[in-house]
Each structure stands twice: as structure tokens, then as C-alpha cells.
PDB file of C-alpha atoms in Angstrom:
ATOM      1  CA  MET A   1     -61.360   8.444 -47.826  1.00  0.00           C
ATOM      2  CA  LEU A   2     -61.063   4.664 -47.948  1.00  0.00           C
ATOM      3  CA  THR A   3     -59.691   2.745 -44.947  1.00  0.00           C
ATOM      4  CA  LEU A   4     -58.190  -0.728 -44.940  1.00  0.00           C
ATOM      5  CA  SER A   5     -58.190  -3.232 -42.075  1.00  0.00           C
ATOM      6  CA  SER A   6     -57.165  -6.887 -42.132  1.00  0.00           C
ATOM      7  CA  ASP A   7     -55.302  -9.703 -40.427  1.00  0.00           C
ATOM      8  CA  PHE A   8     -53.013 -10.059 -43.442  1.00  0.00           C
ATOM      9  CA  GLY A   9     -49.767  -8.664 -42.084  1.00  0.00           C
ATOM     10  CA  THR A  10     -47.586  -8.231 -45.177  1.00  0.00           C
ATOM     11  CA  PRO A  11     -47.390  -8.294 -48.232  1.00  0.00           C
ATOM     12  CA  TYR A  12     -51.043  -9.108 -49.039  1.00  0.00           C
ATOM     13  CA  PRO A  13     -52.454  -5.625 -48.273  1.00  0.00           C
ATOM     14  CA  ALA A  14     -50.279  -4.251 -51.094  1.00  0.00           C
ATOM     15  CA  ALA A  15     -52.286  -6.273 -53.620  1.00  0.00           C
ATOM     16  CA  MET A  16     -55.538  -4.798 -52.319  1.00  0.00           C
ATOM     17  CA  LYS A  17     -54.063  -1.310 -52.551  1.00  0.00           C
ATOM     18  CA  GLY A  18     -52.948  -2.004 -56.107  1.00  0.00           C
ATOM     19  CA  VAL A  19     -56.502  -2.908 -57.074  1.00  0.00           C
ATOM     20  CA  LEU A  20     -57.903   0.155 -55.314  1.00  0.00           C
ATOM     21  CA  LEU A  21     -55.405   2.531 -56.895  1.00  0.00           C
ATOM     22  CA  SER A  22     -56.245   1.185 -60.348  1.00  0.00           C
ATOM     23  CA  LYS A  23     -59.941   1.942 -59.822  1.00  0.00           C
ATOM     24  CA  THR A  24     -60.172   5.054 -57.633  1.00  0.00           C
ATOM     25  CA  ASP A  25     -58.201   8.078 -56.538  1.00  0.00           C
ATOM     26  CA  ALA A  26     -59.526   7.784 -52.974  1.00  0.00           C
ATOM     27  CA  ARG A  27     -57.170   8.616 -50.143  1.00  0.00           C
ATOM     28  CA  LEU A  28     -56.138   5.244 -48.661  1.00  0.00           C
ATOM     29  CA  VAL A  29     -55.614   4.984 -44.902  1.00  0.00           C
ATOM     30  CA  ASP A  30     -54.427   1.816 -43.139  1.00  0.00           C
ATOM     31  CA  VAL A  31     -56.179   1.158 -39.835  1.00  0.00           C
ATOM     32  CA  SER A  32     -54.356  -2.092 -39.066  1.00  0.00           C
ATOM     33  CA  HIS A  33     -53.202  -5.218 -40.848  1.00  0.00           C
ATOM     34  CA  ASP A  34     -52.028  -6.803 -37.614  1.00  0.00           C
ATOM     35  CA  PHE A  35     -55.299  -7.995 -36.120  1.00  0.00           C
ATOM     36  CA  PRO A  36     -54.856 -11.505 -34.709  1.00  0.00           C
ATOM     37  CA  ARG A  37     -55.253 -14.034 -37.487  1.00  0.00           C
ATOM     38  CA  GLN A  38     -58.892 -15.061 -38.100  1.00  0.00           C
ATOM     39  CA  ASP A  39     -59.981 -13.342 -34.868  1.00  0.00           C
ATOM     40  CA  VAL A  40     -63.318 -11.748 -35.757  1.00  0.00           C
ATOM     41  CA  ARG A  41     -63.986 -10.746 -32.149  1.00  0.00           C
ATOM     42  CA  THR A  42     -60.833  -8.666 -31.679  1.00  0.00           C
ATOM     43  CA  ALA A  43     -61.146  -6.974 -35.054  1.00  0.00           C
ATOM     44  CA  ALA A  44     -64.815  -6.149 -34.421  1.00  0.00           C
ATOM     45  CA  PHE A  45     -63.935  -4.581 -31.062  1.00  0.00           C
ATOM     46  CA  TRP A  46     -61.152  -2.358 -32.353  1.00  0.00           C
ATOM     47  CA  LEU A  47     -63.036  -1.282 -35.449  1.00  0.00           C
ATOM     48  CA  ARG A  48     -65.933  -0.243 -33.222  1.00  0.00           C
ATOM     49  CA  GLU A  49     -63.543   1.823 -31.117  1.00  0.00           C
ATOM     50  CA  VAL A  50     -61.439   3.375 -33.903  1.00  0.00           C
ATOM     51  CA  LEU A  51     -63.605   3.978 -36.966  1.00  0.00           C
ATOM     52  CA  PRO A  52     -66.018   6.493 -35.377  1.00  0.00           C
ATOM     53  CA  TYR A  53     -63.121   8.978 -35.327  1.00  0.00           C
ATOM     54  CA  PHE A  54     -62.977   9.032 -39.141  1.00  0.00           C
ATOM     55  CA  PRO A  55     -64.943  11.400 -41.337  1.00  0.00           C
ATOM     56  CA  SER A  56     -67.299   9.912 -43.912  1.00  0.00           C
ATOM     57  CA  SER A  57     -65.420   6.936 -45.409  1.00  0.00           C
ATOM     58  CA  VAL A  58     -65.635   3.574 -47.094  1.00  0.00           C
ATOM     59  CA  HIS A  59     -64.129   0.961 -44.754  1.00  0.00           C
ATOM     60  CA  LEU A  60     -62.635  -2.160 -46.358  1.00  0.00           C
ATOM     61  CA  VAL A  61     -62.376  -4.888 -43.704  1.00  0.00           C
ATOM     62  CA  VAL A  62     -60.975  -8.359 -44.375  1.00  0.00           C
ATOM     63  CA  VAL A  63     -60.800 -10.696 -41.396  1.00  0.00           C
ATOM     64  CA  ASP A  64     -62.287 -13.677 -43.118  1.00  0.00           C
ATOM     65  CA  PRO A  65     -61.788 -17.202 -41.764  1.00  0.00           C
ATOM     66  CA  GLY A  66     -64.661 -18.353 -44.000  1.00  0.00           C
ATOM     67  CA  VAL A  67     -63.080 -17.250 -47.286  1.00  0.00           C
ATOM     68  CA  GLY A  68     -63.963 -19.630 -50.104  1.00  0.00           C
ATOM     69  CA  THR A  69     -67.122 -20.907 -48.369  1.00  0.00           C
ATOM     70  CA  ASP A  70     -70.726 -19.866 -48.947  1.00  0.00           C
ATOM     71  CA  ARG A  71     -70.529 -16.940 -46.510  1.00  0.00           C
ATOM     72  CA  ALA A  72     -71.765 -13.797 -48.209  1.00  0.00           C
ATOM     73  CA  ALA A  73     -69.729 -10.749 -49.180  1.00  0.00           C
ATOM     74  CA  LEU A  74     -71.344  -7.538 -47.968  1.00  0.00           C
ATOM     75  CA  VAL A  75     -71.591  -3.812 -48.327  1.00  0.00           C
ATOM     76  CA  VAL A  76     -73.135  -2.233 -45.219  1.00  0.00           C
ATOM     77  CA  ARG A  77     -74.275   1.375 -45.139  1.00  0.00           C
ATOM     78  CA  ALA A  78     -74.279   3.079 -41.731  1.00  0.00           C
ATOM     79  CA  GLY A  79     -75.039   6.786 -41.711  1.00  0.00           C
ATOM     80  CA  ASP A  80     -72.513   8.499 -43.975  1.00  0.00           C
ATOM     81  CA  HIS A  81     -70.121   5.535 -43.816  1.00  0.00           C
ATOM     82  CA  ALA A  82     -69.991   2.255 -45.734  1.00  0.00           C
ATOM     83  CA  PHE A  83     -68.332  -1.053 -44.894  1.00  0.00           C
ATOM     84  CA  VAL A  84     -67.174  -3.725 -47.314  1.00  0.00           C
ATOM     85  CA  GLY A  85     -66.209  -7.175 -46.069  1.00  0.00           C
ATOM     86  CA  PRO A  86     -67.353 -10.695 -45.192  1.00  0.00           C
ATOM     87  CA  ASP A  87     -70.683 -11.558 -43.615  1.00  0.00           C
ATOM     88  CA  ASN A  88     -69.246 -12.964 -40.383  1.00  0.00           C
ATOM     89  CA  GLY A  89     -70.204 -10.196 -37.950  1.00  0.00           C
ATOM     90  CA  VAL A  90     -66.924  -8.285 -38.084  1.00  0.00           C
ATOM     91  CA  LEU A  91     -68.551  -5.234 -39.684  1.00  0.00           C
ATOM     92  CA  VAL A  92     -71.605  -4.980 -37.454  1.00  0.00           C
ATOM     93  CA  PRO A  93     -70.464  -3.459 -34.119  1.00  0.00           C
ATOM     94  CA  ALA A  94     -68.717  -0.543 -35.839  1.00  0.00           C
ATOM     95  CA  ALA A  95     -71.570  -0.090 -38.299  1.00  0.00           C
ATOM     96  CA  ARG A  96     -74.162   0.074 -35.533  1.00  0.00           C
ATOM     97  CA  ARG A  97     -72.101   2.605 -33.604  1.00  0.00           C
ATOM     98  CA  LEU A  98     -71.659   4.776 -36.688  1.00  0.00           C
ATOM     99  CA  ALA A  99     -75.386   4.533 -37.446  1.00  0.00           C
ATOM    100  CA  ASP A 100     -75.874   6.241 -34.063  1.00  0.00           C
ATOM    101  CA  GLY A 101     -79.162   4.557 -33.287  1.00  0.00           C
ATOM    102  CA  GLY A 102     -80.379   4.547 -36.871  1.00  0.00           C
ATOM    103  CA  ASP A 103     -80.800   1.597 -39.191  1.00  0.00           C
ATOM    104  CA  ILE A 104     -78.020  -0.021 -41.154  1.00  0.00           C
ATOM    105  CA  ALA A 105     -78.609  -1.294 -44.675  1.00  0.00           C
ATOM    106  CA  ALA A 106     -76.875  -4.402 -46.024  1.00  0.00           C
ATOM    107  CA  PHE A 107     -76.247  -5.485 -49.599  1.00  0.00           C
ATOM    108  CA  ALA A 108     -74.818  -8.769 -50.866  1.00  0.00           C
ATOM    109  CA  ILE A 109     -71.978  -8.539 -53.383  1.00  0.00           C
ATOM    110  CA  GLU A 110     -71.881 -10.985 -56.277  1.00  0.00           C
ATOM    111  CA  ASP A 111     -68.493 -12.686 -56.170  1.00  0.00           C
ATOM    112  CA  GLY A 112     -68.808 -15.482 -58.697  1.00  0.00           C
ATOM    113  CA  ASP A 113     -66.001 -14.231 -60.913  1.00  0.00           C
ATOM    114  CA  ALA A 114     -63.332 -14.010 -58.210  1.00  0.00           C
ATOM    115  CA  GLU A 115     -59.946 -15.082 -59.548  1.00  0.00           C
ATOM    116  CA  SER A 116     -59.012 -16.820 -56.311  1.00  0.00           C
ATOM    117  CA  SER A 117     -61.005 -18.755 -53.722  1.00  0.00           C
ATOM    118  CA  THR A 118     -58.521 -17.745 -51.008  1.00  0.00           C
ATOM    119  CA  PHE A 119     -57.961 -14.002 -51.587  1.00  0.00           C
ATOM    120  CA  HIS A 120     -61.323 -12.265 -51.742  1.00  0.00           C
ATOM    121  CA  GLY A 121     -59.716  -9.177 -50.217  1.00  0.00           C
ATOM    122  CA  ARG A 122     -58.042  -8.566 -53.567  1.00  0.00           C
ATOM    123  CA  ASP A 123     -60.587 -10.074 -55.933  1.00  0.00           C
ATOM    124  CA  VAL A 124     -63.967  -9.244 -54.367  1.00  0.00           C
ATOM    125  CA  PHE A 125     -63.802  -6.728 -51.543  1.00  0.00           C
ATOM    126  CA  ALA A 126     -61.271  -4.259 -52.963  1.00  0.00           C
ATOM    127  CA  PRO A 127     -63.122  -3.852 -56.302  1.00  0.00           C
ATOM    128  CA  ALA A 128     -66.407  -3.488 -54.408  1.00  0.00           C
ATOM    129  CA  ALA A 129     -64.954  -0.877 -52.065  1.00  0.00           C
ATOM    130  CA  ALA A 130     -63.650   1.108 -55.026  1.00  0.00           C
ATOM    131  CA  ALA A 131     -67.049   0.912 -56.740  1.00  0.00           C
ATOM    132  CA  VAL A 132     -68.825   2.148 -53.602  1.00  0.00           C
ATOM    133  CA  HIS A 133     -66.391   5.030 -53.261  1.00  0.00           C
ATOM    134  CA  GLU A 134     -66.797   6.068 -56.882  1.00  0.00           C
ATOM    135  CA  ALA A 135     -70.599   5.754 -56.872  1.00  0.00           C
ATOM    136  CA  GLY A 136     -71.047   7.498 -53.534  1.00  0.00           C
ATOM    137  CA  ILE A 137     -72.233   5.937 -50.285  1.00  0.00           C
ATOM    138  CA  GLU A 138     -75.768   7.196 -50.834  1.00  0.00           C
ATOM    139  CA  ASN A 139     -75.938   5.333 -54.177  1.00  0.00           C
ATOM    140  CA  ILE A 140     -74.986   1.808 -53.077  1.00  0.00           C
ATOM    141  CA  ALA A 141     -78.427   0.449 -53.976  1.00  0.00           C
ATOM    142  CA  ASP A 142     -77.841   1.497 -57.593  1.00  0.00           C
ATOM    143  CA  LEU A 143     -74.709  -0.618 -58.049  1.00  0.00           C
ATOM    144  CA  ASP A 144     -75.280  -3.569 -60.370  1.00  0.00           C
ATOM    145  CA  ARG A 145     -73.581  -6.196 -58.221  1.00  0.00           C
ATOM    146  CA  CYS A 146     -75.228  -5.191 -54.908  1.00  0.00           C
ATOM    147  CA  THR A 147     -78.495  -6.816 -53.825  1.00  0.00           C
ATOM    148  CA  PRO A 148     -80.308  -5.731 -50.625  1.00  0.00           C
ATOM    149  CA  VAL A 149     -80.410  -8.397 -47.905  1.00  0.00           C
ATOM    150  CA  ASP A 150     -82.324  -8.484 -44.622  1.00  0.00           C
ATOM    151  CA  ASP A 151     -80.421 -11.104 -42.647  1.00  0.00           C
ATOM    152  CA  ILE A 152     -76.740 -10.730 -41.898  1.00  0.00           C
ATOM    153  CA  GLU A 153     -74.494 -12.338 -39.329  1.00  0.00           C
ATOM    154  CA  GLU A 154     -74.632 -10.398 -36.066  1.00  0.00           C
ATOM    155  CA  PHE A 155     -71.821 -10.050 -33.583  1.00  0.00           C
ATOM    156  CA  ARG A 156     -72.662  -8.735 -30.140  1.00  0.00           C
ATOM    157  CA  PHE A 157     -70.352  -8.492 -27.173  1.00  0.00           C
ATOM    158  CA  SER A 158     -71.558 -10.025 -23.933  1.00  0.00           C
ATOM    159  CA  ASP A 159     -72.931  -7.886 -21.107  1.00  0.00           C
ATOM    160  CA  PRO A 160     -71.662  -8.115 -17.521  1.00  0.00           C
ATOM    161  CA  GLU A 161     -73.829  -9.596 -14.780  1.00  0.00           C
ATOM    162  CA  TYR A 162     -74.570  -7.456 -11.729  1.00  0.00           C
ATOM    163  CA  ARG A 163     -74.942  -9.228  -8.406  1.00  0.00           C
ATOM    164  CA  ASP A 164     -75.492  -7.096  -5.294  1.00  0.00           C
ATOM    165  CA  ASP A 165     -72.063  -5.518  -4.644  1.00  0.00           C
ATOM    166  CA  ALA A 166     -70.251  -7.577  -7.302  1.00  0.00           C
ATOM    167  CA  ILE A 167     -69.992  -7.709 -11.083  1.00  0.00           C
ATOM    168  CA  ALA A 168     -69.110 -10.699 -13.252  1.00  0.00           C
ATOM    169  CA  GLY A 169     -67.553  -9.498 -16.489  1.00  0.00           C
ATOM    170  CA  GLU A 170     -65.481 -10.945 -19.300  1.00  0.00           C
ATOM    171  CA  VAL A 171     -62.159 -10.090 -20.933  1.00  0.00           C
ATOM    172  CA  LEU A 172     -63.081  -8.896 -24.433  1.00  0.00           C
ATOM    173  CA  VAL A 173     -59.613  -8.267 -25.842  1.00  0.00           C
ATOM    174  CA  VAL A 174     -56.007  -7.801 -24.774  1.00  0.00           C
ATOM    175  CA  ASP A 175     -54.254  -4.856 -26.405  1.00  0.00           C
ATOM    176  CA  GLY A 176     -50.633  -4.648 -27.496  1.00  0.00           C
ATOM    177  CA  PHE A 177     -49.573  -3.344 -24.098  1.00  0.00           C
ATOM    178  CA  GLY A 178     -51.077  -6.339 -22.320  1.00  0.00           C
ATOM    179  CA  ASN A 179     -54.046  -4.443 -20.905  1.00  0.00           C
ATOM    180  CA  ALA A 180     -56.964  -6.833 -20.393  1.00  0.00           C
ATOM    181  CA  ILE A 181     -60.045  -4.910 -21.526  1.00  0.00           C
ATOM    182  CA  THR A 182     -63.318  -6.116 -20.039  1.00  0.00           C
ATOM    183  CA  ASN A 183     -66.972  -5.615 -20.913  1.00  0.00           C
ATOM    184  CA  VAL A 184     -67.563  -3.865 -17.563  1.00  0.00           C
ATOM    185  CA  PRO A 185     -68.450  -0.182 -18.100  1.00  0.00           C
ATOM    186  CA  GLY A 186     -66.031   2.263 -16.531  1.00  0.00           C
ATOM    187  CA  ARG A 187     -68.832   4.079 -14.715  1.00  0.00           C
ATOM    188  CA  VAL A 188     -68.784   1.391 -12.011  1.00  0.00           C
ATOM    189  CA  LEU A 189     -65.471   2.871 -10.802  1.00  0.00           C
ATOM    190  CA  LYS A 190     -66.874   6.376 -10.388  1.00  0.00           C
ATOM    191  CA  GLY A 191     -65.747   7.752  -7.047  1.00  0.00           C
ATOM    192  CA  ARG A 192     -63.467   4.774  -6.385  1.00  0.00           C
ATOM    193  CA  PHE A 193     -60.152   6.103  -7.731  1.00  0.00           C
ATOM    194  CA  GLY A 194     -57.516   5.877  -5.026  1.00  0.00           C
ATOM    195  CA  GLY A 195     -59.342   3.013  -3.356  1.00  0.00           C
ATOM    196  CA  THR A 196     -59.331  -0.698  -4.051  1.00  0.00           C
ATOM    197  CA  VAL A 197     -61.519  -3.321  -5.686  1.00  0.00           C
ATOM    198  CA  ALA A 198     -61.325  -7.090  -5.402  1.00  0.00           C
ATOM    199  CA  VAL A 199     -60.489  -8.716  -8.736  1.00  0.00           C
ATOM    200  CA  ASN A 200     -61.192 -12.446  -8.622  1.00  0.00           C
ATOM    201  CA  GLY A 201     -60.729 -12.223  -4.860  1.00  0.00           C
ATOM    202  CA  GLU A 202     -57.522 -10.137  -4.812  1.00  0.00           C
ATOM    203  CA  SER A 203     -57.462  -6.542  -3.596  1.00  0.00           C
ATOM    204  CA  ILE A 204     -56.187  -4.235  -6.385  1.00  0.00           C
ATOM    205  CA  ARG A 205     -55.753  -0.470  -6.454  1.00  0.00           C
ATOM    206  CA  VAL A 206     -58.102   1.603  -8.614  1.00  0.00           C
ATOM    207  CA  ALA A 207     -56.148   4.341 -10.426  1.00  0.00           C
ATOM    208  CA  ARG A 208     -56.874   6.967 -13.074  1.00  0.00           C
ATOM    209  CA  SER A 209     -53.816   6.023 -15.141  1.00  0.00           C
ATOM    210  CA  TYR A 210     -50.937   3.595 -15.162  1.00  0.00           C
ATOM    211  CA  ALA A 211     -48.379   5.964 -13.654  1.00  0.00           C
ATOM    212  CA  HIS A 212     -50.513   6.469 -10.535  1.00  0.00           C
ATOM    213  CA  VAL A 213     -49.083   3.200  -9.203  1.00  0.00           C
ATOM    214  CA  GLU A 214     -45.491   2.002  -8.890  1.00  0.00           C
ATOM    215  CA  PRO A 215     -43.751   0.349 -11.865  1.00  0.00           C
ATOM    216  CA  GLY A 216     -44.660  -3.330 -11.909  1.00  0.00           C
ATOM    217  CA  GLU A 217     -47.758  -2.792  -9.760  1.00  0.00           C
ATOM    218  CA  ARG A 218     -51.155  -4.030 -10.872  1.00  0.00           C
ATOM    219  CA  LEU A 219     -54.089  -1.666 -11.182  1.00  0.00           C
ATOM    220  CA  VAL A 220     -57.692  -1.426 -12.286  1.00  0.00           C
ATOM    221  CA  THR A 221     -58.491   1.572 -14.465  1.00  0.00           C
ATOM    222  CA  VAL A 222     -60.814   2.885 -17.172  1.00  0.00           C
ATOM    223  CA  GLY A 223     -59.345   2.829 -20.656  1.00  0.00           C
ATOM    224  CA  SER A 224     -59.946   5.192 -23.561  1.00  0.00           C
ATOM    225  CA  HIS A 225     -62.744   2.841 -24.666  1.00  0.00           C
ATOM    226  CA  GLU A 226     -64.572   3.639 -21.383  1.00  0.00           C
ATOM    227  CA  ASN A 227     -64.395   0.037 -20.183  1.00  0.00           C
ATOM    228  CA  VAL A 228     -62.706  -1.324 -17.083  1.00  0.00           C
ATOM    229  CA  GLU A 229     -59.294  -2.772 -17.828  1.00  0.00           C
ATOM    230  CA  LEU A 230     -56.767  -4.743 -15.814  1.00  0.00           C
ATOM    231  CA  ALA A 231     -53.285  -3.376 -16.262  1.00  0.00           C
ATOM    232  CA  VAL A 232     -49.752  -3.219 -14.896  1.00  0.00           C
ATOM    233  CA  ASN A 233     -47.663  -0.066 -14.882  1.00  0.00           C
ATOM    234  CA  ARG A 234     -44.891  -0.832 -17.404  1.00  0.00           C
ATOM    235  CA  GLY A 235     -45.937  -4.466 -17.484  1.00  0.00           C
ATOM    236  CA  ARG A 236     -48.561  -6.790 -18.932  1.00  0.00           C
ATOM    237  CA  GLY A 237     -51.914  -7.026 -17.261  1.00  0.00           C
ATOM    238  CA  GLU A 238     -53.061 -10.267 -18.860  1.00  0.00           C
ATOM    239  CA  ARG A 239     -49.935 -12.046 -17.585  1.00  0.00           C
ATOM    240  CA  ASP A 240     -49.880 -10.674 -14.060  1.00  0.00           C
ATOM    241  CA  PHE A 241     -53.622 -11.058 -13.537  1.00  0.00           C
ATOM    242  CA  GLY A 242     -53.517 -14.510 -15.138  1.00  0.00           C
ATOM    243  CA  VAL A 243     -56.369 -13.854 -17.577  1.00  0.00           C
ATOM    244  CA  ALA A 244     -56.988 -14.326 -21.276  1.00  0.00           C
ATOM    245  CA  VAL A 245     -59.653 -13.327 -23.780  1.00  0.00           C
ATOM    246  CA  GLY A 246     -62.970 -14.881 -22.798  1.00  0.00           C
ATOM    247  CA  ASP A 247     -62.076 -15.347 -19.129  1.00  0.00           C
ATOM    248  CA  THR A 248     -64.474 -14.262 -16.412  1.00  0.00           C
ATOM    249  CA  VAL A 249     -63.431 -11.321 -14.240  1.00  0.00           C
ATOM    250  CA  ARG A 250     -65.277 -10.845 -10.953  1.00  0.00           C
ATOM    251  CA  LEU A 251     -65.166  -7.404  -9.385  1.00  0.00           C
ATOM    252  CA  SER A 252     -66.376  -6.905  -5.855  1.00  0.00           C
ATOM    253  CA  PHE A 253     -66.310  -3.616  -4.037  1.00  0.00           C
ATOM    254  CA  GLU A 254     -64.691  -3.489  -0.645  1.00  0.00           C
TER     255      GLU A 254
END
């Protein structure tokens, strides 16, 4: 299986698929081509949450604001998965999760003969992903255009700060429903469902799911990613809580 993820929208992913289909008979699966443009952080978060549900695969990821610069092109091996994409950190959180505590191995891809300086998804990453698929993930080191590298760009999400009976967290991403997903682990709400928590000084109900409060009502819950999120039943949490990606969220327990 070979997955594709990008911020390209349409029609650019079709060109990558054309290249892949000319070089491999791998089953192609789109993860998303609607990641926010040039937003490495959001793409890294969702890939970390989604890709572990796939069987052994090659994951082609192109969210690449540095295309055409001297940033490296990478293949990263993590367990029985491989990632192909830019060296800007977008691959790392998912790769580390799929490595399950083991090491990841990175290889630089030679890209000197790319036809375009603005579309490495088509000209560099897609051919490399096809080559990895055809060679086998365990044989990446044998590919002619792949050179082992020790230093790659890391991307790590911030950790919350714990202060007595309060936690200072951060909004990591906002999903398509408007849920503001924080870096606060959901375990802090254990035993608090049905009660309240103060969010930036306002008392908000803690609920197991959106429908446990009235339509239009705000709530604090634990999402499928196991993080605390700020939401509104049939509404948008980021709007009604007045938060955006990167904002601080202070939780205090009443």
C-alpha cells in the first residue's frame, strides 16, 4: 500500500498519482490533500494520529514550504513503514509513533535532476516512493539514490505545564468541526465527567461526548486522539471559546 498526503488540494495530486502508477502497481490510498497550506504543524499532528491505523505502507507526504531551497528530501524507515517527503519535521511525529519506541532510520534522496524547482512532489518524492515500494521497505539502504543521514529536522509538540490544581496547555490544531485540540492529555479529566472545569477562567461542563450537552453549549471533552479538546455541540469550539492554534489554554479544577 502507498498513501498520499499533501496540502495540494486539486489537481496537483493527480500528477503524483500518474508518476506512481507508471512505476508501481501499489494500491494508492489518499489520506488528505486538504491540509492547511504550508502548515507543517497541522499535517504532522494528523499524520501521527491517522497513519498508525494503516498496515505496512509507504507514506508519501508533501507539505513543503521550503520546496526549491536546500532542504533535504528524505526517506525515513520506521518499523515496517516508510515515509517519503521533505526534511522539515512533518514526517517525524508519525514515524516515531510507528517505530513504537525503536529507532528510525533516515536517508537523503538525491534530487538534482528534478524537472521543476516548485513541484518536488511529482518530480522527486513520487519517484522515490515508488522505488521504495518496489524495492521493499527493508531494502531502502540498497537504493542507489538514498544516502544514510544522522541529522534530520525534528518536530516535537509542546508539553503542558502543571501548576498545583491548574494546567497551562496549548491549542495544537483545530479540526474541520471547529474542535480546538490541546496538548493536555485526556487522563486529567478522569473522574470529572458530569462536573465542570474552568477554561481560561470560565466554568465549562466536562462531558463524554458532544451530545451530552445542549445544542450550542460549550463543553470540554476527550477526543479520539486522547487529548483534551474544547468543543461546542453542533457548533465551533475555536470560535465560541475564542481560541486559535498556538493559544494558551488554562484549565483549573473547581
